[in-house]
Amino acid sequence: MSRRDDIAAGLAETEQRIVSACETAGRPRDDITLVVVTKTHPASDVEILADLGVVDVGENRHPEAGDKAAEVDRPLRWHFLGALQTNKAGAVARYADVVHSVDRAKLAHSLARGAEAAGRTLTCLIQVDFDATDPGRAGVVPAGIPDLASAIADAGSLVLGGLMTVAPLGDDPTPHFEHLRRLSEELRADRPDASILSAGMSGDFEQAIAAGATHLRIGRSILGTRGSTG
Ligand SMILES: *Cc1c(COP(=O)(O)O)cnc(C)c1O
């Protein structure tokens, strides 16, 4: 099979699983945005995805993400998903449309400066971490959400989009996704537009759909595995 056939098959199979999970959950498929995570895969794969109708692609590293965004000349929305150093935020703000991994006010301020300098508006999601046992994990603890939400909402050039999480490895993801949904309901009581719930990867997107996810971030089940930076 050609690479295009491979990707088309992975996309169709994943799409079918998304549709089934939506039916089971009694949710419309239109509620959900599929972000295809292209990290470690070449720009040519991103072009194939665009030809197949994909609109949202995700990357987790700078400068890899920026290089691809510069190389691929298609009307895509670029989602940045990874840990982000403050000193790279300005560069990311020039090409990203959505940053899923905002976990501190300092990062929000740097993204805001970068977006303003580029004349752009950047949607930011707050990355929430439920694994208190591992201080190395990215994300803010639930108690930190209101202050960070204010930092994002009050910074010019940023839009507070909602919340994101990565379920801790090896745990049942469902309680974490349901916790994220409750936090999202609390957030939306104050900020009704912050309606994005970014949850669910190749291994757990069906549970995420059941728990109310609006954005799925799926790489491997569509593109297979390649390289080792994931
Ligand atoms: C790599 C990555 C994904 C996609 O994971 P897959 O298992 O390949 O579907 C989703 N979210 C984040 C934050 C990632 O880094």
PDB file of C-alpha atoms and ligand atoms in Angstrom:
ATOM      1  CA  MET A   1       0.000   0.000   0.000  1.00  0.00           C
ATOM      2  CA  SER A   2       1.094   3.569  -0.570  1.00  0.00           C
ATOM      3  CA  ARG A   3       1.530   5.875   2.394  1.00  0.00           C
ATOM      4  CA  ARG A   4      -1.613   7.663   1.303  1.00  0.00           C
ATOM      5  CA  ASP A   5      -3.617   4.404   1.355  1.00  0.00           C
ATOM      6  CA  ASP A   6      -2.188   3.591   4.794  1.00  0.00           C
ATOM      7  CA  ILE A   7      -3.158   6.943   6.226  1.00  0.00           C
ATOM      8  CA  ALA A   8      -6.586   6.876   4.576  1.00  0.00           C
ATOM      9  CA  ALA A   9      -7.225   3.452   6.119  1.00  0.00           C
ATOM     10  CA  GLY A  10      -6.057   4.557   9.580  1.00  0.00           C
ATOM     11  CA  LEU A  11      -8.181   7.676   9.364  1.00  0.00           C
ATOM     12  CA  ALA A  12     -11.285   5.785   8.217  1.00  0.00           C
ATOM     13  CA  GLU A  13     -10.935   3.170  10.937  1.00  0.00           C
ATOM     14  CA  THR A  14     -10.431   5.781  13.637  1.00  0.00           C
ATOM     15  CA  GLU A  15     -13.337   7.838  12.306  1.00  0.00           C
ATOM     16  CA  GLN A  16     -15.564   4.753  12.494  1.00  0.00           C
ATOM     17  CA  ARG A  17     -14.567   4.210  16.129  1.00  0.00           C
ATOM     18  CA  ILE A  18     -15.306   7.864  16.909  1.00  0.00           C
ATOM     19  CA  VAL A  19     -18.744   7.579  15.294  1.00  0.00           C
ATOM     20  CA  SER A  20     -19.515   4.388  17.260  1.00  0.00           C
ATOM     21  CA  ALA A  21     -18.378   5.933  20.542  1.00  0.00           C
ATOM     22  CA  CYS A  22     -20.562   8.993  19.836  1.00  0.00           C
ATOM     23  CA  GLU A  23     -23.557   6.754  19.174  1.00  0.00           C
ATOM     24  CA  THR A  24     -22.947   4.857  22.409  1.00  0.00           C
ATOM     25  CA  ALA A  25     -22.636   8.124  24.322  1.00  0.00           C
ATOM     26  CA  GLY A  26     -25.699   9.655  22.618  1.00  0.00           C
ATOM     27  CA  ARG A  27     -23.623  12.546  21.319  1.00  0.00           C
ATOM     28  CA  PRO A  28     -23.545  14.075  17.841  1.00  0.00           C
ATOM     29  CA  ARG A  29     -20.324  13.483  15.924  1.00  0.00           C
ATOM     30  CA  ASP A  30     -20.250  17.232  15.230  1.00  0.00           C
ATOM     31  CA  ASP A  31     -19.557  17.854  18.932  1.00  0.00           C
ATOM     32  CA  ILE A  32     -16.085  16.493  18.452  1.00  0.00           C
ATOM     33  CA  THR A  33     -12.986  17.857  16.767  1.00  0.00           C
ATOM     34  CA  LEU A  34     -10.376  15.326  15.742  1.00  0.00           C
ATOM     35  CA  VAL A  35      -6.849  16.685  16.040  1.00  0.00           C
ATOM     36  CA  VAL A  36      -4.486  14.358  14.167  1.00  0.00           C
ATOM     37  CA  VAL A  37      -1.158  14.333  15.996  1.00  0.00           C
ATOM     38  CA  THR A  38       1.600  14.374  13.387  1.00  0.00           C
ATOM     39  CA  LYS A  39       4.666  14.632  15.671  1.00  0.00           C
ATOM     40  CA  THR A  40       7.634  12.572  14.448  1.00  0.00           C
ATOM     41  CA  HIS A  41       5.923  12.187  11.052  1.00  0.00           C
ATOM     42  CA  PRO A  42       7.100  14.095   7.976  1.00  0.00           C
ATOM     43  CA  ALA A  43       5.455  17.153   6.427  1.00  0.00           C
ATOM     44  CA  SER A  44       4.421  14.934   3.510  1.00  0.00           C
ATOM     45  CA  ASP A  45       2.109  13.049   5.887  1.00  0.00           C
ATOM     46  CA  VAL A  46       0.526  16.338   6.936  1.00  0.00           C
ATOM     47  CA  GLU A  47      -0.106  17.144   3.265  1.00  0.00           C
ATOM     48  CA  ILE A  48      -1.742  13.761   2.757  1.00  0.00           C
ATOM     49  CA  LEU A  49      -3.954  14.374   5.782  1.00  0.00           C
ATOM     50  CA  ALA A  50      -4.970  17.767   4.412  1.00  0.00           C
ATOM     51  CA  ASP A  51      -5.841  16.137   1.070  1.00  0.00           C
ATOM     52  CA  LEU A  52      -7.987  13.637   2.967  1.00  0.00           C
ATOM     53  CA  GLY A  53      -9.952  16.465   4.557  1.00  0.00           C
ATOM     54  CA  VAL A  54      -8.211  16.812   7.923  1.00  0.00           C
ATOM     55  CA  VAL A  55      -8.304  20.379   9.224  1.00  0.00           C
ATOM     56  CA  ASP A  56      -6.710  20.115  12.689  1.00  0.00           C
ATOM     57  CA  VAL A  57      -3.194  18.806  13.242  1.00  0.00           C
ATOM     58  CA  GLY A  58      -1.201  18.579  16.458  1.00  0.00           C
ATOM     59  CA  GLU A  59       2.504  18.810  17.220  1.00  0.00           C
ATOM     60  CA  ASN A  60       4.329  18.672  20.546  1.00  0.00           C
ATOM     61  CA  ARG A  61       7.768  20.141  19.935  1.00  0.00           C
ATOM     62  CA  HIS A  62       9.302  23.348  18.787  1.00  0.00           C
ATOM     63  CA  PRO A  63      11.014  23.783  16.324  1.00  0.00           C
ATOM     64  CA  GLU A  64       9.733  20.590  14.664  1.00  0.00           C
ATOM     65  CA  ALA A  65       6.194  21.984  14.726  1.00  0.00           C
ATOM     66  CA  GLY A  66       7.183  25.346  13.256  1.00  0.00           C
ATOM     67  CA  ASP A  67       9.255  23.767  10.505  1.00  0.00           C
ATOM     68  CA  LYS A  68       6.278  21.690   9.411  1.00  0.00           C
ATOM     69  CA  ALA A  69       3.837  24.575   9.657  1.00  0.00           C
ATOM     70  CA  ALA A  70       6.175  26.590   7.414  1.00  0.00           C
ATOM     71  CA  GLU A  71       6.608  23.749   4.927  1.00  0.00           C
ATOM     72  CA  VAL A  72       2.969  22.700   4.582  1.00  0.00           C
ATOM     73  CA  ASP A  73       1.026  25.313   2.652  1.00  0.00           C
ATOM     74  CA  ARG A  74      -2.545  24.244   3.437  1.00  0.00           C
ATOM     75  CA  PRO A  75      -5.371  25.867   5.396  1.00  0.00           C
ATOM     76  CA  LEU A  76      -4.780  23.850   8.568  1.00  0.00           C
ATOM     77  CA  ARG A  77      -5.274  24.689  12.227  1.00  0.00           C
ATOM     78  CA  TRP A  78      -2.079  23.938  14.144  1.00  0.00           C
ATOM     79  CA  HIS A  79      -2.448  22.698  17.712  1.00  0.00           C
ATOM     80  CA  PHE A  80       0.569  22.779  20.025  1.00  0.00           C
ATOM     81  CA  LEU A  81       0.326  20.028  22.648  1.00  0.00           C
ATOM     82  CA  GLY A  82       3.649  19.750  24.372  1.00  0.00           C
ATOM     83  CA  ALA A  83       5.604  21.074  27.280  1.00  0.00           C
ATOM     84  CA  LEU A  84       6.667  24.560  26.267  1.00  0.00           C
ATOM     85  CA  GLN A  85       9.570  26.614  27.573  1.00  0.00           C
ATOM     86  CA  THR A  86       8.758  30.258  28.093  1.00  0.00           C
ATOM     87  CA  ASN A  87      11.591  31.361  25.821  1.00  0.00           C
ATOM     88  CA  LYS A  88      10.077  29.442  22.894  1.00  0.00           C
ATOM     89  CA  ALA A  89       6.549  30.735  23.420  1.00  0.00           C
ATOM     90  CA  GLY A  90       6.988  33.732  21.139  1.00  0.00           C
ATOM     91  CA  ALA A  91       8.022  31.526  18.235  1.00  0.00           C
ATOM     92  CA  VAL A  92       5.144  29.097  18.816  1.00  0.00           C
ATOM     93  CA  ALA A  93       2.661  31.985  18.929  1.00  0.00           C
ATOM     94  CA  ARG A  94       3.585  32.829  15.333  1.00  0.00           C
ATOM     95  CA  TYR A  95       2.232  29.575  13.864  1.00  0.00           C
ATOM     96  CA  ALA A  96       0.058  27.825  16.461  1.00  0.00           C
ATOM     97  CA  ASP A  97      -3.685  28.443  16.462  1.00  0.00           C
ATOM     98  CA  VAL A  98      -4.376  26.579  19.696  1.00  0.00           C
ATOM     99  CA  VAL A  99      -1.952  25.812  22.548  1.00  0.00           C
ATOM    100  CA  HIS A 100      -3.270  22.920  24.666  1.00  0.00           C
ATOM    101  CA  SER A 101      -0.499  22.941  27.231  1.00  0.00           C
ATOM    102  CA  VAL A 102      -0.650  26.228  29.119  1.00  0.00           C
ATOM    103  CA  ASP A 103       0.141  25.421  32.749  1.00  0.00           C
ATOM    104  CA  ARG A 104       1.548  28.631  34.245  1.00  0.00           C
ATOM    105  CA  ALA A 105       0.860  32.352  34.103  1.00  0.00           C
ATOM    106  CA  LYS A 106       4.391  33.139  32.957  1.00  0.00           C
ATOM    107  CA  LEU A 107       3.871  31.002  29.866  1.00  0.00           C
ATOM    108  CA  ALA A 108       0.526  32.691  29.191  1.00  0.00           C
ATOM    109  CA  HIS A 109       2.194  36.107  29.358  1.00  0.00           C
ATOM    110  CA  SER A 110       4.937  35.046  26.930  1.00  0.00           C
ATOM    111  CA  LEU A 111       2.390  33.599  24.508  1.00  0.00           C
ATOM    112  CA  ALA A 112       0.377  36.807  24.732  1.00  0.00           C
ATOM    113  CA  ARG A 113       3.416  38.932  23.897  1.00  0.00           C
ATOM    114  CA  GLY A 114       4.258  36.660  20.960  1.00  0.00           C
ATOM    115  CA  ALA A 115       0.700  36.643  19.633  1.00  0.00           C
ATOM    116  CA  GLU A 116       0.445  40.408  19.905  1.00  0.00           C
ATOM    117  CA  ALA A 117       3.769  40.920  18.110  1.00  0.00           C
ATOM    118  CA  ALA A 118       2.552  38.625  15.323  1.00  0.00           C
ATOM    119  CA  GLY A 119      -0.833  40.335  15.123  1.00  0.00           C
ATOM    120  CA  ARG A 120      -2.584  37.080  15.916  1.00  0.00           C
ATOM    121  CA  THR A 121      -5.058  35.718  18.427  1.00  0.00           C
ATOM    122  CA  LEU A 122      -4.173  32.462  20.125  1.00  0.00           C
ATOM    123  CA  THR A 123      -6.598  30.069  21.782  1.00  0.00           C
ATOM    124  CA  CYS A 124      -5.146  28.659  25.008  1.00  0.00           C
ATOM    125  CA  LEU A 125      -6.224  25.602  26.956  1.00  0.00           C
ATOM    126  CA  ILE A 126      -5.232  25.010  30.553  1.00  0.00           C
ATOM    127  CA  GLN A 127      -3.458  21.684  30.958  1.00  0.00           C
ATOM    128  CA  VAL A 128      -4.681  20.012  34.147  1.00  0.00           C
ATOM    129  CA  ASP A 129      -2.655  17.333  35.902  1.00  0.00           C
ATOM    130  CA  PHE A 130      -4.268  14.752  38.172  1.00  0.00           C
ATOM    131  CA  ASP A 131      -1.122  12.804  39.025  1.00  0.00           C
ATOM    132  CA  ALA A 132       0.066  14.462  42.212  1.00  0.00           C
ATOM    133  CA  THR A 133       2.599  11.667  42.771  1.00  0.00           C
ATOM    134  CA  ASP A 134       4.777  12.804  39.877  1.00  0.00           C
ATOM    135  CA  PRO A 135       5.911  16.415  40.232  1.00  0.00           C
ATOM    136  CA  GLY A 136       7.653  16.217  36.852  1.00  0.00           C
ATOM    137  CA  ARG A 137       4.406  16.037  34.933  1.00  0.00           C
ATOM    138  CA  ALA A 138       3.175  19.029  32.993  1.00  0.00           C
ATOM    139  CA  GLY A 139      -0.039  20.674  34.055  1.00  0.00           C
ATOM    140  CA  VAL A 140      -1.585  22.693  36.829  1.00  0.00           C
ATOM    141  CA  VAL A 141      -3.391  21.079  39.768  1.00  0.00           C
ATOM    142  CA  PRO A 142      -7.167  21.648  39.765  1.00  0.00           C
ATOM    143  CA  ALA A 143      -6.933  24.318  42.490  1.00  0.00           C
ATOM    144  CA  GLY A 144      -4.746  26.406  40.195  1.00  0.00           C
ATOM    145  CA  ILE A 145      -7.295  26.652  37.383  1.00  0.00           C
ATOM    146  CA  PRO A 146      -9.134  29.876  38.381  1.00  0.00           C
ATOM    147  CA  ASP A 147      -5.985  32.000  38.672  1.00  0.00           C
ATOM    148  CA  LEU A 148      -4.542  30.682  35.439  1.00  0.00           C
ATOM    149  CA  ALA A 149      -7.888  31.193  33.698  1.00  0.00           C
ATOM    150  CA  SER A 150      -7.785  34.850  34.777  1.00  0.00           C
ATOM    151  CA  ALA A 151      -4.193  35.234  33.601  1.00  0.00           C
ATOM    152  CA  ILE A 152      -5.147  33.954  30.148  1.00  0.00           C
ATOM    153  CA  ALA A 153      -8.459  35.787  29.890  1.00  0.00           C
ATOM    154  CA  ASP A 154      -6.911  39.081  31.013  1.00  0.00           C
ATOM    155  CA  ALA A 155      -3.921  38.888  28.660  1.00  0.00           C
ATOM    156  CA  GLY A 156      -4.539  40.588  25.345  1.00  0.00           C
ATOM    157  CA  SER A 157      -4.328  38.456  22.182  1.00  0.00           C
ATOM    158  CA  LEU A 158      -5.266  35.243  24.045  1.00  0.00           C
ATOM    159  CA  VAL A 159      -8.631  33.501  24.178  1.00  0.00           C
ATOM    160  CA  LEU A 160      -9.338  31.056  26.981  1.00  0.00           C
ATOM    161  CA  GLY A 161     -10.597  27.975  25.147  1.00  0.00           C
ATOM    162  CA  GLY A 162     -11.033  25.463  27.961  1.00  0.00           C
ATOM    163  CA  LEU A 163      -9.213  22.579  29.597  1.00  0.00           C
ATOM    164  CA  MET A 164      -6.949  19.739  28.527  1.00  0.00           C
ATOM    165  CA  THR A 165      -5.552  16.666  30.249  1.00  0.00           C
ATOM    166  CA  VAL A 166      -3.441  13.587  29.597  1.00  0.00           C
ATOM    167  CA  ALA A 167      -4.665  10.651  31.681  1.00  0.00           C
ATOM    168  CA  PRO A 168      -1.877   9.297  33.923  1.00  0.00           C
ATOM    169  CA  LEU A 169      -0.238   6.276  32.321  1.00  0.00           C
ATOM    170  CA  GLY A 170      -1.551   2.968  33.602  1.00  0.00           C
ATOM    171  CA  ASP A 171      -4.605   4.422  35.364  1.00  0.00           C
ATOM    172  CA  ASP A 172      -8.214   3.881  34.347  1.00  0.00           C
ATOM    173  CA  PRO A 173      -8.702   7.119  32.363  1.00  0.00           C
ATOM    174  CA  THR A 174     -12.441   7.444  32.980  1.00  0.00           C
ATOM    175  CA  PRO A 175     -12.351   8.974  36.497  1.00  0.00           C
ATOM    176  CA  HIS A 176      -9.757  11.506  35.317  1.00  0.00           C
ATOM    177  CA  PHE A 177     -11.805  12.481  32.270  1.00  0.00           C
ATOM    178  CA  GLU A 178     -14.938  12.796  34.405  1.00  0.00           C
ATOM    179  CA  HIS A 179     -13.037  14.942  36.881  1.00  0.00           C
ATOM    180  CA  LEU A 180     -11.913  17.168  34.013  1.00  0.00           C
ATOM    181  CA  ARG A 181     -15.519  17.505  32.869  1.00  0.00           C
ATOM    182  CA  ARG A 182     -16.631  18.601  36.351  1.00  0.00           C
ATOM    183  CA  LEU A 183     -13.819  21.150  36.430  1.00  0.00           C
ATOM    184  CA  SER A 184     -14.933  22.348  33.012  1.00  0.00           C
ATOM    185  CA  GLU A 185     -18.488  22.832  34.281  1.00  0.00           C
ATOM    186  CA  GLU A 186     -17.147  24.906  37.192  1.00  0.00           C
ATOM    187  CA  LEU A 187     -15.001  26.970  34.848  1.00  0.00           C
ATOM    188  CA  ARG A 188     -17.886  27.590  32.463  1.00  0.00           C
ATOM    189  CA  ALA A 189     -20.047  28.899  35.288  1.00  0.00           C
ATOM    190  CA  ASP A 190     -17.730  31.933  35.233  1.00  0.00           C
ATOM    191  CA  ARG A 191     -16.493  31.741  31.662  1.00  0.00           C
ATOM    192  CA  PRO A 192     -19.170  30.233  29.434  1.00  0.00           C
ATOM    193  CA  ASP A 193     -17.053  30.433  26.284  1.00  0.00           C
ATOM    194  CA  ALA A 194     -14.314  28.175  27.670  1.00  0.00           C
ATOM    195  CA  SER A 195     -16.086  25.084  26.385  1.00  0.00           C
ATOM    196  CA  ILE A 196     -13.235  22.993  24.969  1.00  0.00           C
ATOM    197  CA  LEU A 197     -12.451  19.710  26.720  1.00  0.00           C
ATOM    198  CA  SER A 198      -9.302  18.286  25.143  1.00  0.00           C
ATOM    199  CA  ALA A 199      -8.980  14.674  26.270  1.00  0.00           C
ATOM    200  CA  GLY A 200      -8.417  11.311  24.676  1.00  0.00           C
ATOM    201  CA  MET A 201      -5.514   9.852  22.731  1.00  0.00           C
ATOM    202  CA  SER A 202      -5.184   6.630  20.689  1.00  0.00           C
ATOM    203  CA  GLY A 203      -5.426   4.467  23.802  1.00  0.00           C
ATOM    204  CA  ASP A 204      -8.372   6.126  25.503  1.00  0.00           C
ATOM    205  CA  PHE A 205     -10.422   8.285  23.141  1.00  0.00           C
ATOM    206  CA  GLU A 206     -13.565   6.177  23.445  1.00  0.00           C
ATOM    207  CA  GLN A 207     -13.607   6.759  27.218  1.00  0.00           C
ATOM    208  CA  ALA A 208     -12.937  10.456  26.591  1.00  0.00           C
ATOM    209  CA  ILE A 209     -15.935  10.717  24.250  1.00  0.00           C
ATOM    210  CA  ALA A 210     -18.106   9.020  26.895  1.00  0.00           C
ATOM    211  CA  ALA A 211     -16.899  11.577  29.457  1.00  0.00           C
ATOM    212  CA  GLY A 212     -17.679  14.599  27.282  1.00  0.00           C
ATOM    213  CA  ALA A 213     -14.459  15.392  25.391  1.00  0.00           C
ATOM    214  CA  THR A 214     -14.801  17.928  22.583  1.00  0.00           C
ATOM    215  CA  HIS A 215     -11.272  17.594  21.170  1.00  0.00           C
ATOM    216  CA  LEU A 216      -9.459  14.278  20.654  1.00  0.00           C
ATOM    217  CA  ARG A 217      -5.697  14.224  20.058  1.00  0.00           C
ATOM    218  CA  ILE A 218      -4.945  11.073  18.068  1.00  0.00           C
ATOM    219  CA  GLY A 219      -1.648  10.072  16.498  1.00  0.00           C
ATOM    220  CA  ARG A 220      -0.702   6.406  16.485  1.00  0.00           C
ATOM    221  CA  SER A 221      -4.041   4.886  15.517  1.00  0.00           C
ATOM    222  CA  ILE A 222      -4.067   7.011  12.371  1.00  0.00           C
ATOM    223  CA  LEU A 223      -0.390   7.350  11.425  1.00  0.00           C
ATOM    224  CA  GLY A 224       1.216   4.359  13.110  1.00  0.00           C
ATOM    225  CA  THR A 225       4.411   4.689  15.103  1.00  0.00           C
ATOM    226  CA  ARG A 226       7.537   6.326  13.802  1.00  0.00           C
ATOM    227  CA  GLY A 227      10.625   7.735  15.476  1.00  0.00           C
ATOM    228  CA  SER A 228      10.990   7.978  19.231  1.00  0.00           C
ATOM    229  CA  THR A 229      10.215  11.534  20.260  1.00  0.00           C
ATOM    230  CA  GLY A 230       6.611  10.723  21.138  1.00  0.00           C
TER     231      GLY A 230
HETATM  232  C1  LIG B   1       1.580  12.317  21.302  1.00  0.00           C
HETATM  233  C2  LIG B   1       0.457  12.965  21.975  1.00  0.00           C
HETATM  234  C3  LIG B   1      -0.861  12.605  21.682  1.00  0.00           C
HETATM  235  C4  LIG B   1      -1.218  11.507  20.690  1.00  0.00           C
HETATM  236  O1  LIG B   1      -0.917  10.247  21.238  1.00  0.00           O
HETATM  237  P1  LIG B   1      -1.192   8.905  20.442  1.00  0.00           P
HETATM  238  O2  LIG B   1      -1.043   7.860  21.476  1.00  0.00           O
HETATM  239  O3  LIG B   1      -0.176   8.831  19.353  1.00  0.00           O
HETATM  240  O4  LIG B   1      -2.589   8.982  19.900  1.00  0.00           O
HETATM  241  C5  LIG B   1      -1.877  13.280  22.338  1.00  0.00           C
HETATM  242  N1  LIG B   1      -1.609  14.250  23.241  1.00  0.00           N
HETATM  243  C6  LIG B   1      -0.356  14.617  23.545  1.00  0.00           C
HETATM  244  C7  LIG B   1      -0.137  15.678  24.565  1.00  0.00           C
HETATM  245  C8  LIG B   1       0.708  13.984  22.924  1.00  0.00           C
HETATM  246  O5  LIG B   1       1.966  14.352  23.240  1.00  0.00           O
END
